[in-house]
């Protein structure tokens, strides 16, 4: 993109004009002094020569100055790594299109898993990946649309014209298809994807370039939350959802300060003896207005806002305090992906153990595959530090993801928890029952204990017991209860028959089944 004199700002123009003014002033002063002197006689030839030199000097200075300033201006409008136009250039072009009343569509593209590439292979490979993606973007856009790099792993495309929204969406779907294939870099083939958000203006609705990009950014995050590798058009509802999320985020921060969170505990029983051998911490939010908010509602918001770290530490600290005198039984606490990615978490864990005096060997941290897949390098490093304290690590919700034997051996879990869906549906589905049996056999071969969660009937309990599970957790035996009710159950056996009072929490409907990433720290 070449910048013309008319497009240059006032400051760049002054870099050319100021020297010309100085040169003209010097020439005029010398000429005035010569003409005022009676001792110097100038011939017409000398006067014409001086004027010619002045004109040539001005022309050369203008040419060099304009080229230099235009070059600097162009550099300021270009991303140095990808050589694509940058964010500033994009805003300038879009403003020009909107000022003419053009219909326009904008797409914001964010690469999926780019941070993992940097962590696994280094920033040099990450830079090469950005360059390759820029080439792909140029090829997809061709001469019909303009593409830009906004910074980091974010790119953008805009297109003007009556059918710009339809054509641009088609381009973005083509881009996702290209990025869905592995990209060769040196001797590697790196798999990378992208999430796309789109926005549109008719040219007469008053939207400016900043608002268009903001809307595309909001829609892009909806694509990410919806599973990635997809395109999403902005809707007004997205802003209303953002406002609700913002309001709940503020309420969550106030809830932490006002001590509105409580930790309940659901016992786990030995599959053979039915004695309580462990408890799992479950957070509850009892608002001051009397309303109870389920973890499936506030945990995802806390994860997005980063507040999950503070909430998770609260649960961990409170659980260690409560379970300190519970006859040496195990304590299980859910850990979110955000906590595991936090390099400070192992240090904070050690401080809590020292502060509360809780025995590290009695603590189990439950994580899901999501925690590990998102950032395996950082996760493995954190888990090594955590195990150094003597804390056990449990893989939760097993059967809902894609964990392989190599995955299980790499992270060396001490226990597997079979997901509720695998347990409940195995009674009527032979394939799921076979999957559950093979999962238990595999865990036993790797010297891992197995817990079946979500057990609600005696038939389910008999099934998982005969399959070889070591522990059982579910409403068949115990509901989640406040800490003051736990002690009375520690020395007693679980009931032989389902306890009607325990089958549901008084005054509460059963919580809907949560996605794995929503359950952590809950």
PDB file of C-alpha atoms in Angstrom, residues 258-386:
ATOM      1  CA  UNK A 258     -18.652 -11.169  51.555  1.00  0.00           C
ATOM      2  CA  UNK A 259     -17.994 -14.864  52.317  1.00  0.00           C
ATOM      3  CA  UNK A 260     -21.007 -16.108  50.319  1.00  0.00           C
ATOM      4  CA  UNK A 261     -19.350 -19.334  49.134  1.00  0.00           C
ATOM      5  CA  UNK A 262     -19.693 -22.578  51.066  1.00  0.00           C
ATOM      6  CA  UNK A 263     -17.980 -25.927  50.592  1.00  0.00           C
ATOM      7  CA  UNK A 264     -20.021 -29.116  50.873  1.00  0.00           C
ATOM      8  CA  UNK A 265     -18.622 -32.645  50.788  1.00  0.00           C
ATOM      9  CA  UNK A 266     -19.864 -35.834  49.147  1.00  0.00           C
ATOM     10  CA  UNK A 267     -18.464 -39.033  50.669  1.00  0.00           C
ATOM     11  CA  UNK A 268     -16.947 -41.853  48.606  1.00  0.00           C
ATOM     12  CA  UNK A 269     -17.343 -45.385  49.953  1.00  0.00           C
ATOM     13  CA  UNK A 270     -15.195 -48.493  49.603  1.00  0.00           C
ATOM     14  CA  UNK A 271     -16.837 -50.756  47.032  1.00  0.00           C
ATOM     15  CA  UNK A 272     -16.457 -53.859  49.238  1.00  0.00           C
ATOM     16  CA  UNK A 273     -16.816 -52.638  52.823  1.00  0.00           C
ATOM     17  CA  UNK A 274     -19.006 -49.596  52.083  1.00  0.00           C
ATOM     18  CA  UNK A 275     -16.995 -47.577  54.599  1.00  0.00           C
ATOM     19  CA  UNK A 276     -16.422 -43.899  53.875  1.00  0.00           C
ATOM     20  CA  UNK A 277     -12.847 -43.608  52.578  1.00  0.00           C
ATOM     21  CA  UNK A 278     -12.842 -40.148  50.992  1.00  0.00           C
ATOM     22  CA  UNK A 279     -14.848 -36.971  50.449  1.00  0.00           C
ATOM     23  CA  UNK A 280     -15.064 -34.694  47.400  1.00  0.00           C
ATOM     24  CA  UNK A 281     -15.287 -30.923  47.844  1.00  0.00           C
ATOM     25  CA  UNK A 282     -18.187 -29.220  46.048  1.00  0.00           C
ATOM     26  CA  UNK A 283     -18.586 -25.444  46.097  1.00  0.00           C
ATOM     27  CA  UNK A 284     -21.964 -23.788  46.649  1.00  0.00           C
ATOM     28  CA  UNK A 285     -22.899 -20.127  46.210  1.00  0.00           C
ATOM     29  CA  UNK A 286     -25.597 -18.929  48.608  1.00  0.00           C
ATOM     30  CA  UNK A 287     -26.253 -15.305  47.721  1.00  0.00           C
ATOM     31  CA  UNK A 288     -27.295 -12.795  50.341  1.00  0.00           C
ATOM     32  CA  UNK A 289     -30.648 -12.365  48.594  1.00  0.00           C
ATOM     33  CA  UNK A 290     -31.390 -16.026  49.366  1.00  0.00           C
ATOM     34  CA  UNK A 291     -30.871 -17.336  45.840  1.00  0.00           C
ATOM     35  CA  UNK A 292     -28.633 -20.331  45.213  1.00  0.00           C
ATOM     36  CA  UNK A 293     -26.510 -20.246  42.058  1.00  0.00           C
ATOM     37  CA  UNK A 294     -25.276 -23.577  40.697  1.00  0.00           C
ATOM     38  CA  UNK A 295     -21.609 -24.122  39.838  1.00  0.00           C
ATOM     39  CA  UNK A 296     -22.627 -24.926  36.266  1.00  0.00           C
ATOM     40  CA  UNK A 297     -23.627 -21.245  35.988  1.00  0.00           C
ATOM     41  CA  UNK A 298     -20.826 -19.377  37.714  1.00  0.00           C
ATOM     42  CA  UNK A 299     -17.779 -21.621  37.212  1.00  0.00           C
ATOM     43  CA  UNK A 300     -17.534 -21.003  33.408  1.00  0.00           C
ATOM     44  CA  UNK A 301     -17.767 -17.249  34.016  1.00  0.00           C
ATOM     45  CA  UNK A 302     -15.110 -17.430  36.721  1.00  0.00           C
ATOM     46  CA  UNK A 303     -12.854 -19.356  34.316  1.00  0.00           C
ATOM     47  CA  UNK A 304     -13.213 -16.729  31.597  1.00  0.00           C
ATOM     48  CA  UNK A 305     -12.620 -13.816  33.943  1.00  0.00           C
ATOM     49  CA  UNK A 306      -9.659 -15.429  35.706  1.00  0.00           C
ATOM     50  CA  UNK A 307     -11.481 -15.358  39.043  1.00  0.00           C
ATOM     51  CA  UNK A 308     -11.375 -19.155  39.085  1.00  0.00           C
ATOM     52  CA  UNK A 309      -7.866 -18.973  40.561  1.00  0.00           C
ATOM     53  CA  UNK A 310      -9.103 -17.133  43.657  1.00  0.00           C
ATOM     54  CA  UNK A 311     -12.207 -19.316  43.984  1.00  0.00           C
ATOM     55  CA  UNK A 312     -10.152 -22.490  43.538  1.00  0.00           C
ATOM     56  CA  UNK A 313      -7.696 -21.445  46.241  1.00  0.00           C
ATOM     57  CA  UNK A 314     -10.608 -20.663  48.571  1.00  0.00           C
ATOM     58  CA  UNK A 315     -12.049 -24.163  48.034  1.00  0.00           C
ATOM     59  CA  UNK A 316      -8.654 -25.797  48.519  1.00  0.00           C
ATOM     60  CA  UNK A 317      -7.832 -23.885  51.703  1.00  0.00           C
ATOM     61  CA  UNK A 318     -11.288 -24.322  53.237  1.00  0.00           C
ATOM     62  CA  UNK A 319     -11.376 -28.037  52.377  1.00  0.00           C
ATOM     63  CA  UNK A 320      -7.998 -28.659  54.005  1.00  0.00           C
ATOM     64  CA  UNK A 321      -9.165 -26.856  57.149  1.00  0.00           C
ATOM     65  CA  UNK A 322     -12.459 -28.765  57.323  1.00  0.00           C
ATOM     66  CA  UNK A 323     -10.976 -32.198  56.627  1.00  0.00           C
ATOM     67  CA  UNK A 324      -8.052 -31.828  59.007  1.00  0.00           C
ATOM     68  CA  UNK A 325      -9.684 -33.906  61.760  1.00  0.00           C
ATOM     69  CA  UNK A 326     -11.677 -36.393  59.682  1.00  0.00           C
ATOM     70  CA  UNK A 327      -9.968 -39.623  60.785  1.00  0.00           C
ATOM     71  CA  UNK A 328      -7.344 -39.651  58.037  1.00  0.00           C
ATOM     72  CA  UNK A 329      -9.730 -40.110  55.084  1.00  0.00           C
ATOM     73  CA  UNK A 330      -8.782 -38.808  51.635  1.00  0.00           C
ATOM     74  CA  UNK A 331      -9.851 -35.352  50.449  1.00  0.00           C
ATOM     75  CA  UNK A 332     -10.557 -34.800  46.718  1.00  0.00           C
ATOM     76  CA  UNK A 333     -10.566 -31.250  45.324  1.00  0.00           C
ATOM     77  CA  UNK A 334     -11.326 -30.316  41.709  1.00  0.00           C
ATOM     78  CA  UNK A 335      -8.733 -28.185  39.908  1.00  0.00           C
ATOM     79  CA  UNK A 336      -9.570 -26.135  36.811  1.00  0.00           C
ATOM     80  CA  UNK A 337      -7.510 -25.892  33.643  1.00  0.00           C
ATOM     81  CA  UNK A 338      -6.763 -22.241  34.401  1.00  0.00           C
ATOM     82  CA  UNK A 339      -5.331 -23.157  37.811  1.00  0.00           C
ATOM     83  CA  UNK A 340      -3.139 -25.879  36.347  1.00  0.00           C
ATOM     84  CA  UNK A 341      -1.805 -23.466  33.700  1.00  0.00           C
ATOM     85  CA  UNK A 342      -0.927 -20.958  36.419  1.00  0.00           C
ATOM     86  CA  UNK A 343       2.806 -21.434  37.184  1.00  0.00           C
ATOM     87  CA  UNK A 344       2.191 -20.075  40.686  1.00  0.00           C
ATOM     88  CA  UNK A 345      -0.328 -22.770  41.579  1.00  0.00           C
ATOM     89  CA  UNK A 346       2.114 -25.424  42.892  1.00  0.00           C
ATOM     90  CA  UNK A 347       3.676 -22.765  45.132  1.00  0.00           C
ATOM     91  CA  UNK A 348       0.237 -21.701  46.384  1.00  0.00           C
ATOM     92  CA  UNK A 349      -0.657 -25.348  47.033  1.00  0.00           C
ATOM     93  CA  UNK A 350       2.478 -25.819  49.134  1.00  0.00           C
ATOM     94  CA  UNK A 351       1.679 -22.689  51.127  1.00  0.00           C
ATOM     95  CA  UNK A 352      -1.871 -23.911  51.859  1.00  0.00           C
ATOM     96  CA  UNK A 353      -0.626 -27.315  53.005  1.00  0.00           C
ATOM     97  CA  UNK A 354       1.894 -25.655  55.313  1.00  0.00           C
ATOM     98  CA  UNK A 355      -0.590 -23.074  56.554  1.00  0.00           C
ATOM     99  CA  UNK A 356      -3.357 -25.589  57.381  1.00  0.00           C
ATOM    100  CA  UNK A 357      -1.123 -28.471  58.483  1.00  0.00           C
ATOM    101  CA  UNK A 358      -3.046 -30.859  56.206  1.00  0.00           C
ATOM    102  CA  UNK A 359      -1.147 -34.024  55.237  1.00  0.00           C
ATOM    103  CA  UNK A 360      -0.244 -33.934  51.553  1.00  0.00           C
ATOM    104  CA  UNK A 361      -0.669 -37.724  51.269  1.00  0.00           C
ATOM    105  CA  UNK A 362      -4.360 -37.368  52.125  1.00  0.00           C
ATOM    106  CA  UNK A 363      -5.008 -34.836  49.331  1.00  0.00           C
ATOM    107  CA  UNK A 364      -6.186 -35.783  45.822  1.00  0.00           C
ATOM    108  CA  UNK A 365      -6.427 -33.189  43.065  1.00  0.00           C
ATOM    109  CA  UNK A 366      -9.009 -34.044  40.397  1.00  0.00           C
ATOM    110  CA  UNK A 367      -8.364 -32.788  36.853  1.00  0.00           C
ATOM    111  CA  UNK A 368      -9.948 -33.483  33.468  1.00  0.00           C
ATOM    112  CA  UNK A 369      -8.363 -34.215  30.112  1.00  0.00           C
ATOM    113  CA  UNK A 370      -9.202 -30.651  29.112  1.00  0.00           C
ATOM    114  CA  UNK A 371      -6.725 -29.365  31.690  1.00  0.00           C
ATOM    115  CA  UNK A 372      -3.954 -31.419  30.096  1.00  0.00           C
ATOM    116  CA  UNK A 373      -4.781 -31.147  26.391  1.00  0.00           C
ATOM    117  CA  UNK A 374      -4.913 -27.342  26.437  1.00  0.00           C
ATOM    118  CA  UNK A 375      -1.316 -26.993  27.611  1.00  0.00           C
ATOM    119  CA  UNK A 376       0.382 -30.382  28.162  1.00  0.00           C
ATOM    120  CA  UNK A 377       3.905 -29.029  28.687  1.00  0.00           C
ATOM    121  CA  UNK A 378       2.935 -26.622  31.465  1.00  0.00           C
ATOM    122  CA  UNK A 379       0.491 -29.168  32.941  1.00  0.00           C
ATOM    123  CA  UNK A 380       3.123 -31.903  33.174  1.00  0.00           C
ATOM    124  CA  UNK A 381       5.582 -29.502  34.794  1.00  0.00           C
ATOM    125  CA  UNK A 382       2.975 -28.441  37.369  1.00  0.00           C
ATOM    126  CA  UNK A 383       1.959 -32.039  38.096  1.00  0.00           C
ATOM    127  CA  UNK A 384       5.573 -33.024  38.735  1.00  0.00           C
ATOM    128  CA  UNK A 385       5.860 -30.227  41.317  1.00  0.00           C
ATOM    129  CA  UNK A 386       2.515 -31.189  42.879  1.00  0.00           C
TER     130      UNK A 386
END
